[in-house]
Amino acid sequence: MGNNLSSDEANRQRNHPQSYAQSSSHHSHQPLSFNYSDKSNAKPPHDFVVVKNPQRHRERNMAPSARAAPRQQSQSRQRNRSAGGNELNCPTCSAPFGVNIFQCGQGHSSCVLCKSQDRSCGICGMALTDMRNYLLEDYVSQTKGNCPHAEDGCKLVLKVSDIETHIRECPFKIQTCPLDPEYETCVWSGKLKELSNHFERYHRERWLERKGDNVQEMQLNNVVSSCSQVYLIVQGFFNFLFFLQVSEINREVYMAVQLIGTKHSAEKWIYEIHLYNKNQSRKKYTFTDNCTSNVECIKDVFDSKRCAVLPLAYINSFVNNGSVTFKVFVKSLYERKPLNSNTDSNQAGRVGN
Ligand SMILES: [Zn+2]
Ligand SMILES: [Zn+2]
Ligand SMILES: [Zn+2]
Ligand SMILES: [Zn+2]
């Protein structure tokens, strides 16, 4: 029983002998620390999932190594069970290897979490050194795994080396209410699929649910003083944010639409803003551009003017009964349907792609 991990390690060495070569030329490298600067509860790369051989893994879970640190066992076994099992696990904690892998004095490999917690090698008990196993890191980074938010609906399968980048923009991570202090104050956080309900309940005046071809008419009442507004547009399975900002200082109005999703996904969407005056049927302003991803700070989008920019004097020429009337359309570039149709259930598969 106590030899389980050792024999696994031996099997792996047989399967990928070159991966286990010591990289002594990199001996002086310091361990890299992961930097998760976004506000989400993104999981560390330690949890990256590499599904290879579920059956074999279940067997291992039933007979955990006596050498693994007891306080780690239940946690890592749980993680592995939800991961569906895999071969490329750290022999010290049994969780999947992350991006950085460190070696003990004998050349056995352990993950960065074990290294950062000063654990000793799960195979021989020696201390983990700063020596990285670059060949094994290369091998692990080229293997593919599910997004850590797979259980919440993210269908992406990515190279382990790309997962860290992806989880920063994964739409299935925990979202915070876009009506943050810059706009209004709301401290809600939750899953993307709960965001629409949250708006319906708490920010109904900012909630634009699109059904059929109905595109709501919106009104901006005060076109003189500075203000910022954000609306949630729910279209089919997709969620968009429409931002509007009136800047007294610049004497300009900025408008843009962002997809709550990855940059890659946002490139597949465009938005159109129609500004009109009901009393002057021939006067109309139309603006079209690509949606950006909400990963980009909207302030940067406005500052770099990658959005609709209207001089205050011009937008004032649309004022009718004290307010400006406009509509915001969102359209998929891959949809041969009338603007704003939202009945295509196939869209579900495109979320997060
Ligand atoms: Zn480990
Ligand atoms: Zn060792
Ligand atoms: Zn994802
Ligand atoms: Zn809110």
CSV table of C-alpha atoms and ligand atoms in Angstrom, one decimal:
chain,number,residue,atom,x,y,z
A,1,MET,CA,0.0,0.0,0.0
A,2,GLY,CA,2.8,2.4,0.9
A,3,ASN,CA,4.4,1.8,-2.4
A,4,ASN,CA,1.5,3.0,-4.5
A,5,LEU,CA,2.9,6.4,-5.4
A,6,SER,CA,6.4,5.0,-5.8
A,7,SER,CA,5.2,2.5,-8.4
A,8,ASP,CA,3.1,5.2,-10.1
A,9,GLU,CA,6.2,7.3,-10.3
A,10,ALA,CA,8.2,4.4,-11.7
A,11,ASN,CA,5.5,3.9,-14.3
A,12,ARG,CA,5.6,7.4,-15.4
A,13,GLN,CA,9.3,7.4,-15.6
A,14,ARG,CA,9.1,4.4,-17.9
A,15,ASN,CA,6.4,6.2,-20.0
A,16,HIS,CA,8.2,9.6,-20.2
A,17,PRO,CA,11.8,8.9,-19.2
A,18,GLN,CA,13.0,12.1,-20.9
A,19,SER,CA,10.6,14.2,-18.8
A,20,TYR,CA,12.3,13.2,-15.6
A,21,ALA,CA,15.8,14.2,-16.6
A,22,GLN,CA,17.2,16.7,-14.1
A,23,SER,CA,17.7,20.2,-15.5
A,24,SER,CA,20.7,21.1,-13.5
A,25,SER,CA,21.5,24.0,-15.8
A,26,HIS,CA,18.5,25.7,-14.4
A,27,HIS,CA,19.5,25.1,-10.9
A,28,SER,CA,19.6,28.8,-9.9
A,29,HIS,CA,16.0,29.6,-11.0
A,30,GLN,CA,13.8,30.7,-8.3
A,31,PRO,CA,10.2,29.3,-8.1
A,32,LEU,CA,7.8,31.6,-9.9
A,33,SER,CA,4.9,32.8,-7.9
A,34,PHE,CA,1.5,32.9,-9.4
A,35,ASN,CA,-0.1,36.2,-9.6
A,36,TYR,CA,-3.9,36.3,-9.6
A,37,SER,CA,-4.7,39.9,-9.7
A,38,ASP,CA,-8.4,39.7,-10.8
A,39,LYS,CA,-11.1,39.8,-8.2
A,40,SER,CA,-12.5,36.4,-9.0
A,41,ASN,CA,-11.9,33.4,-7.0
A,42,ALA,CA,-9.9,31.8,-9.8
A,43,LYS,CA,-8.4,28.6,-8.7
A,44,PRO,CA,-4.6,28.2,-8.7
A,45,PRO,CA,-3.1,26.2,-11.6
A,46,HIS,CA,-2.6,23.5,-9.0
A,47,ASP,CA,-6.1,22.4,-9.7
A,48,PHE,CA,-5.6,22.0,-13.4
A,49,VAL,CA,-7.3,19.0,-14.7
A,50,VAL,CA,-5.7,16.5,-17.0
A,51,VAL,CA,-8.1,13.7,-17.7
A,52,LYS,CA,-6.3,10.6,-18.8
A,53,ASN,CA,-7.3,7.4,-17.1
A,54,PRO,CA,-10.3,7.7,-14.8
A,55,GLN,CA,-10.5,4.0,-13.9
A,56,ARG,CA,-6.9,3.7,-12.8
A,57,HIS,CA,-7.3,6.8,-10.8
A,58,ARG,CA,-10.3,5.5,-8.9
A,59,GLU,CA,-8.3,2.6,-7.8
A,60,ARG,CA,-5.6,4.8,-6.5
A,61,ASN,CA,-8.2,6.8,-4.6
A,62,MET,CA,-9.4,3.7,-2.8
A,63,ALA,CA,-5.9,2.9,-1.7
A,64,PRO,CA,-4.1,6.2,-1.0
A,65,SER,CA,-0.4,6.1,-0.2
A,66,ALA,CA,0.5,6.0,3.4
A,67,ARG,CA,3.3,8.3,2.6
A,68,ALA,CA,1.2,11.2,1.5
A,69,ALA,CA,0.8,13.8,4.2
A,70,PRO,CA,-2.4,12.8,6.1
A,71,ARG,CA,-3.8,16.3,6.2
A,72,GLN,CA,-3.5,16.5,2.5
A,73,GLN,CA,-5.2,13.3,1.6
A,74,SER,CA,-8.9,14.0,1.9
A,75,GLN,CA,-8.5,17.3,0.1
A,76,SER,CA,-6.5,16.0,-2.8
A,77,ARG,CA,-8.6,12.9,-3.1
A,78,GLN,CA,-11.7,15.0,-3.3
A,79,ARG,CA,-10.1,17.2,-6.0
A,80,ASN,CA,-9.1,14.2,-8.0
A,81,ARG,CA,-12.4,12.6,-7.8
A,82,SER,CA,-14.1,15.7,-9.2
A,83,ALA,CA,-11.4,16.0,-11.8
A,84,GLY,CA,-12.2,12.5,-13.1
A,85,GLY,CA,-8.7,11.3,-12.4
A,86,ASN,CA,-5.4,11.7,-14.2
A,87,GLU,CA,-2.0,10.3,-14.5
A,88,LEU,CA,0.1,13.5,-14.2
A,89,ASN,CA,-0.3,14.0,-10.5
A,90,CYS,CA,2.2,15.3,-7.9
A,91,PRO,CA,3.4,12.3,-6.0
A,92,THR,CA,3.6,14.4,-2.8
A,93,CYS,CA,0.0,15.7,-2.6
A,94,SER,CA,-1.7,13.6,-5.4
A,95,ALA,CA,-3.2,16.7,-7.0
A,96,PRO,CA,-2.4,17.4,-10.7
A,97,PHE,CA,0.9,19.1,-11.4
A,98,GLY,CA,0.5,22.8,-12.2
A,99,VAL,CA,2.7,24.8,-14.5
A,100,ASN,CA,5.8,24.9,-12.3
A,101,ILE,CA,7.4,21.6,-11.1
A,102,PHE,CA,10.2,21.3,-8.5
A,103,GLN,CA,12.5,18.4,-7.7
A,104,CYS,CA,13.8,16.9,-4.5
A,105,GLY,CA,17.5,16.1,-4.1
A,106,GLN,CA,17.0,12.7,-5.7
A,107,GLY,CA,15.2,14.2,-8.8
A,108,HIS,CA,11.6,13.3,-7.9
A,109,SER,CA,9.1,15.9,-9.0
A,110,SER,CA,6.5,17.8,-6.9
A,111,CYS,CA,4.1,20.6,-7.6
A,112,VAL,CA,4.5,24.3,-6.8
A,113,LEU,CA,2.0,24.2,-3.9
A,114,CYS,CA,4.0,21.4,-2.2
A,115,LYS,CA,7.2,23.4,-2.8
A,116,SER,CA,5.6,26.6,-1.4
A,117,GLN,CA,4.4,24.8,1.7
A,118,ASP,CA,7.9,23.2,2.3
A,119,ARG,CA,6.6,19.7,2.1
A,120,SER,CA,9.1,16.9,1.7
A,121,CYS,CA,9.2,14.6,-1.3
A,122,GLY,CA,6.3,12.2,-1.3
A,123,ILE,CA,8.5,9.4,-2.6
A,124,CYS,CA,11.8,9.7,-0.8
A,125,GLY,CA,11.1,12.2,2.0
A,126,MET,CA,13.9,14.5,1.0
A,127,ALA,CA,13.4,18.3,0.9
A,128,LEU,CA,12.2,19.9,-2.3
A,129,THR,CA,14.9,22.1,-3.9
A,130,ASP,CA,14.6,25.2,-6.1
A,131,MET,CA,15.5,23.0,-9.1
A,132,ARG,CA,12.7,22.9,-11.7
A,133,ASN,CA,11.9,20.0,-13.9
A,134,TYR,CA,11.6,21.9,-17.2
A,135,LEU,CA,11.2,18.9,-19.3
A,136,LEU,CA,8.3,17.6,-17.3
A,137,GLU,CA,6.8,21.1,-17.2
A,138,ASP,CA,6.9,21.2,-21.0
A,139,TYR,CA,5.2,17.9,-21.2
A,140,VAL,CA,2.5,18.8,-18.7
A,141,SER,CA,1.9,22.2,-20.3
A,142,GLN,CA,1.3,20.6,-23.7
A,143,THR,CA,-1.3,18.2,-22.2
A,144,LYS,CA,-4.9,19.3,-22.3
A,145,GLY,CA,-7.3,19.8,-19.5
A,146,ASN,CA,-10.8,21.2,-18.8
A,147,CYS,CA,-11.3,24.7,-17.6
A,148,PRO,CA,-11.5,24.7,-13.8
A,149,HIS,CA,-15.1,26.1,-14.3
A,150,ALA,CA,-16.2,23.0,-16.3
A,151,GLU,CA,-18.8,22.1,-13.7
A,152,ASP,CA,-20.3,25.6,-14.1
A,153,GLY,CA,-20.6,25.1,-17.9
A,154,CYS,CA,-17.3,26.0,-19.5
A,155,LYS,CA,-16.8,23.5,-22.2
A,156,LEU,CA,-13.3,24.5,-23.2
A,157,VAL,CA,-10.5,22.0,-23.3
A,158,LEU,CA,-7.2,23.8,-23.2
A,159,LYS,CA,-3.5,23.2,-23.0
A,160,VAL,CA,-2.5,23.4,-19.3
A,161,SER,CA,-0.2,26.3,-20.2
A,162,ASP,CA,-3.1,28.3,-21.6
A,163,ILE,CA,-5.5,27.6,-18.7
A,164,GLU,CA,-4.1,30.3,-16.4
A,165,THR,CA,-4.7,32.9,-19.1
A,166,HIS,CA,-8.2,31.6,-19.8
A,167,ILE,CA,-9.5,31.6,-16.3
A,168,ARG,CA,-8.9,35.3,-16.0
A,169,GLU,CA,-11.5,35.8,-18.7
A,170,CYS,CA,-13.6,32.7,-18.3
A,171,PRO,CA,-17.3,33.9,-18.2
A,172,PHE,CA,-18.1,31.0,-15.8
A,173,LYS,CA,-15.9,32.3,-13.0
A,174,ILE,CA,-17.6,34.1,-10.1
A,175,GLN,CA,-18.9,37.5,-11.4
A,176,THR,CA,-19.3,40.6,-9.4
A,177,CYS,CA,-22.2,43.0,-10.1
A,178,PRO,CA,-21.2,45.4,-12.9
A,179,LEU,CA,-22.9,48.2,-11.0
A,180,ASP,CA,-19.8,48.7,-9.0
A,181,PRO,CA,-19.1,51.9,-7.0
A,182,GLU,CA,-18.2,53.8,-10.2
A,183,TYR,CA,-21.7,53.4,-11.3
A,184,GLU,CA,-23.8,52.6,-8.3
A,185,THR,CA,-23.1,50.5,-5.3
A,186,CYS,CA,-23.9,46.9,-5.4
A,187,VAL,CA,-21.8,44.2,-3.7
A,188,TRP,CA,-23.5,41.2,-5.3
A,189,SER,CA,-21.3,38.3,-6.7
A,190,GLY,CA,-22.4,35.0,-8.2
A,191,LYS,CA,-22.5,32.9,-11.3
A,192,LEU,CA,-23.1,34.4,-14.7
A,193,LYS,CA,-26.4,32.5,-15.1
A,194,GLU,CA,-27.6,34.2,-11.9
A,195,LEU,CA,-26.7,37.7,-13.1
A,196,SER,CA,-29.9,38.2,-15.2
A,197,ASN,CA,-32.1,37.3,-12.2
A,198,HIS,CA,-30.1,39.7,-10.0
A,199,PHE,CA,-30.7,42.6,-12.4
A,200,GLU,CA,-34.4,41.7,-12.8
A,201,ARG,CA,-34.8,41.8,-9.1
A,202,TYR,CA,-32.5,44.7,-8.0
A,203,HIS,CA,-31.7,46.8,-11.0
A,204,ARG,CA,-34.8,46.3,-13.1
A,205,GLU,CA,-34.4,49.7,-14.8
A,206,ARG,CA,-31.0,48.6,-16.0
A,207,TRP,CA,-32.1,45.1,-17.2
A,208,LEU,CA,-32.7,44.7,-20.9
A,209,GLU,CA,-33.9,41.2,-21.6
A,210,ARG,CA,-34.2,40.6,-25.3
A,211,LYS,CA,-37.1,38.5,-26.5
A,212,GLY,CA,-37.8,37.9,-30.1
A,213,ASP,CA,-37.0,41.1,-32.1
A,214,ASN,CA,-38.0,43.5,-29.4
A,215,VAL,CA,-35.3,46.0,-28.8
A,216,GLN,CA,-36.2,48.4,-26.0
A,217,GLU,CA,-36.1,52.1,-26.5
A,218,MET,CA,-33.8,53.8,-24.1
A,219,GLN,CA,-33.7,57.4,-22.9
A,220,LEU,CA,-31.0,59.6,-21.6
A,221,ASN,CA,-32.7,62.4,-19.6
A,222,ASN,CA,-29.8,64.5,-18.5
A,223,VAL,CA,-27.5,65.2,-21.4
A,224,VAL,CA,-25.7,68.1,-19.6
A,225,SER,CA,-24.0,66.9,-16.5
A,226,SER,CA,-21.5,64.0,-16.1
A,227,CYS,CA,-23.0,60.6,-15.4
A,228,SER,CA,-22.1,56.9,-15.9
A,229,GLN,CA,-24.7,54.2,-16.6
A,230,VAL,CA,-24.4,50.5,-17.2
A,231,TYR,CA,-27.2,48.2,-18.5
A,232,LEU,CA,-27.3,44.4,-18.7
A,233,ILE,CA,-28.5,43.2,-22.1
A,234,VAL,CA,-29.5,39.5,-22.0
A,235,GLN,CA,-29.8,38.1,-25.5
A,236,GLY,CA,-30.3,34.4,-25.7
A,237,PHE,CA,-27.6,32.7,-23.7
A,238,PHE,CA,-25.3,35.7,-23.8
A,239,ASN,CA,-24.9,38.6,-21.5
A,240,PHE,CA,-23.7,42.0,-22.6
A,241,LEU,CA,-23.0,45.3,-20.8
A,242,PHE,CA,-23.9,48.6,-22.4
A,243,PHE,CA,-21.9,51.5,-20.9
A,244,LEU,CA,-22.8,55.1,-21.3
A,245,GLN,CA,-20.8,58.0,-20.0
A,246,VAL,CA,-21.4,61.7,-20.2
A,247,SER,CA,-18.2,63.7,-19.6
A,248,GLU,CA,-18.8,67.4,-18.8
A,249,ILE,CA,-15.0,68.0,-18.9
A,250,ASN,CA,-14.5,66.5,-22.4
A,251,ARG,CA,-17.9,67.7,-23.6
A,252,GLU,CA,-18.4,64.2,-25.0
A,253,VAL,CA,-20.6,61.2,-24.6
A,254,TYR,CA,-19.1,57.7,-24.8
A,255,MET,CA,-21.0,54.5,-25.5
A,256,ALA,CA,-19.9,50.9,-25.9
A,257,VAL,CA,-21.0,47.3,-25.5
A,258,GLN,CA,-19.0,44.5,-23.9
A,259,LEU,CA,-19.7,40.8,-24.0
A,260,ILE,CA,-19.3,39.1,-20.6
A,261,GLY,CA,-17.0,36.5,-22.0
A,262,THR,CA,-13.6,35.9,-23.5
A,263,LYS,CA,-11.9,38.3,-26.0
A,264,HIS,CA,-12.0,35.7,-28.6
A,265,SER,CA,-15.8,35.3,-28.1
A,266,ALA,CA,-16.4,39.0,-28.1
A,267,GLU,CA,-14.8,39.3,-31.6
A,268,LYS,CA,-17.8,37.4,-32.9
A,269,TRP,CA,-20.2,40.1,-31.9
A,270,ILE,CA,-21.0,43.7,-33.0
A,271,TYR,CA,-23.2,46.3,-31.6
A,272,GLU,CA,-25.2,49.1,-33.2
A,273,ILE,CA,-26.3,52.3,-31.6
A,274,HIS,CA,-29.2,54.2,-33.2
A,275,LEU,CA,-29.9,57.7,-32.0
A,276,TYR,CA,-33.0,59.4,-33.3
A,277,ASN,CA,-35.4,62.2,-32.8
A,278,LYS,CA,-39.0,61.3,-33.2
A,279,ASN,CA,-39.9,64.8,-34.4
A,280,GLN,CA,-37.3,64.7,-37.2
A,281,SER,CA,-37.8,61.4,-39.0
A,282,ARG,CA,-34.8,62.0,-41.4
A,283,LYS,CA,-32.3,62.7,-38.6
A,284,LYS,CA,-30.6,59.6,-37.3
A,285,TYR,CA,-27.2,58.7,-36.0
A,286,THR,CA,-25.9,55.1,-36.3
A,287,PHE,CA,-22.7,53.7,-34.9
A,288,THR,CA,-21.4,50.2,-35.3
A,289,ASP,CA,-18.3,48.5,-33.8
A,290,ASN,CA,-17.1,45.2,-32.5
A,291,CYS,CA,-18.0,44.3,-28.9
A,292,THR,CA,-15.1,44.2,-26.6
A,293,SER,CA,-14.8,41.7,-23.8
A,294,ASN,CA,-15.6,42.7,-20.2
A,295,VAL,CA,-12.1,41.5,-19.4
A,296,GLU,CA,-11.1,45.0,-20.7
A,297,CYS,CA,-11.6,47.8,-18.4
A,298,ILE,CA,-14.4,50.0,-19.9
A,299,LYS,CA,-12.4,53.1,-18.8
A,300,ASP,CA,-9.6,52.0,-21.1
A,301,VAL,CA,-12.0,51.5,-24.0
A,302,PHE,CA,-13.5,55.0,-23.5
A,303,ASP,CA,-10.1,56.6,-22.9
A,304,SER,CA,-8.7,55.1,-26.2
A,305,LYS,CA,-12.0,56.1,-27.9
A,306,ARG,CA,-12.7,52.5,-29.2
A,307,CYS,CA,-16.4,53.3,-28.8
A,308,ALA,CA,-19.1,55.7,-30.0
A,309,VAL,CA,-17.9,59.2,-29.2
A,310,LEU,CA,-20.4,62.0,-29.6
A,311,PRO,CA,-19.8,65.7,-28.9
A,312,LEU,CA,-22.3,66.9,-26.3
A,313,ALA,CA,-23.4,69.7,-28.7
A,314,TYR,CA,-24.3,67.1,-31.3
A,315,ILE,CA,-26.2,64.7,-29.0
A,316,ASN,CA,-28.1,67.7,-27.7
A,317,SER,CA,-29.5,68.2,-31.2
A,318,PHE,CA,-31.4,65.0,-30.6
A,319,VAL,CA,-33.1,66.1,-27.4
A,320,ASN,CA,-36.8,65.9,-27.6
A,321,ASN,CA,-39.0,66.7,-24.6
A,322,GLY,CA,-35.8,66.9,-22.4
A,323,SER,CA,-34.4,63.5,-23.4
A,324,VAL,CA,-32.5,61.7,-26.1
A,325,THR,CA,-33.9,58.5,-27.4
A,326,PHE,CA,-31.8,55.6,-28.6
A,327,LYS,CA,-31.6,51.9,-29.2
A,328,VAL,CA,-28.7,49.5,-28.7
A,329,PHE,CA,-28.6,46.4,-30.9
A,330,VAL,CA,-26.3,43.4,-30.5
A,331,LYS,CA,-25.7,41.1,-33.3
A,332,SER,CA,-23.7,37.9,-33.8
A,333,LEU,CA,-21.5,37.9,-36.9
A,334,TYR,CA,-22.2,34.3,-37.4
A,335,GLU,CA,-25.9,34.5,-37.4
A,336,ARG,CA,-27.8,34.8,-40.7
A,337,LYS,CA,-30.8,36.1,-38.9
A,338,PRO,CA,-32.5,39.5,-38.6
A,339,LEU,CA,-30.7,41.9,-36.2
A,340,ASN,CA,-31.3,40.9,-32.6
A,341,SER,CA,-33.0,37.6,-33.1
A,342,ASN,CA,-32.3,35.6,-30.0
A,343,THR,CA,-34.0,32.3,-30.5
A,344,ASP,CA,-30.9,30.3,-31.7
A,345,SER,CA,-30.3,27.8,-29.0
A,346,ASN,CA,-27.1,26.7,-30.7
A,347,GLN,CA,-25.6,29.8,-29.2
A,348,ALA,CA,-25.1,27.9,-26.0
A,349,GLY,CA,-22.2,26.1,-27.4
A,350,ARG,CA,-20.4,29.3,-28.2
A,351,VAL,CA,-20.3,30.6,-24.7
A,352,GLY,CA,-16.7,31.0,-23.7
A,353,ASN,CA,-15.2,29.9,-27.0
B,1,ZN,ZN,2.0,18.6,-4.7
B,2,ZN,ZN,12.3,12.5,-3.7
B,3,ZN,ZN,-13.5,28.5,-18.7
B,4,ZN,ZN,-26.1,44.4,-8.4
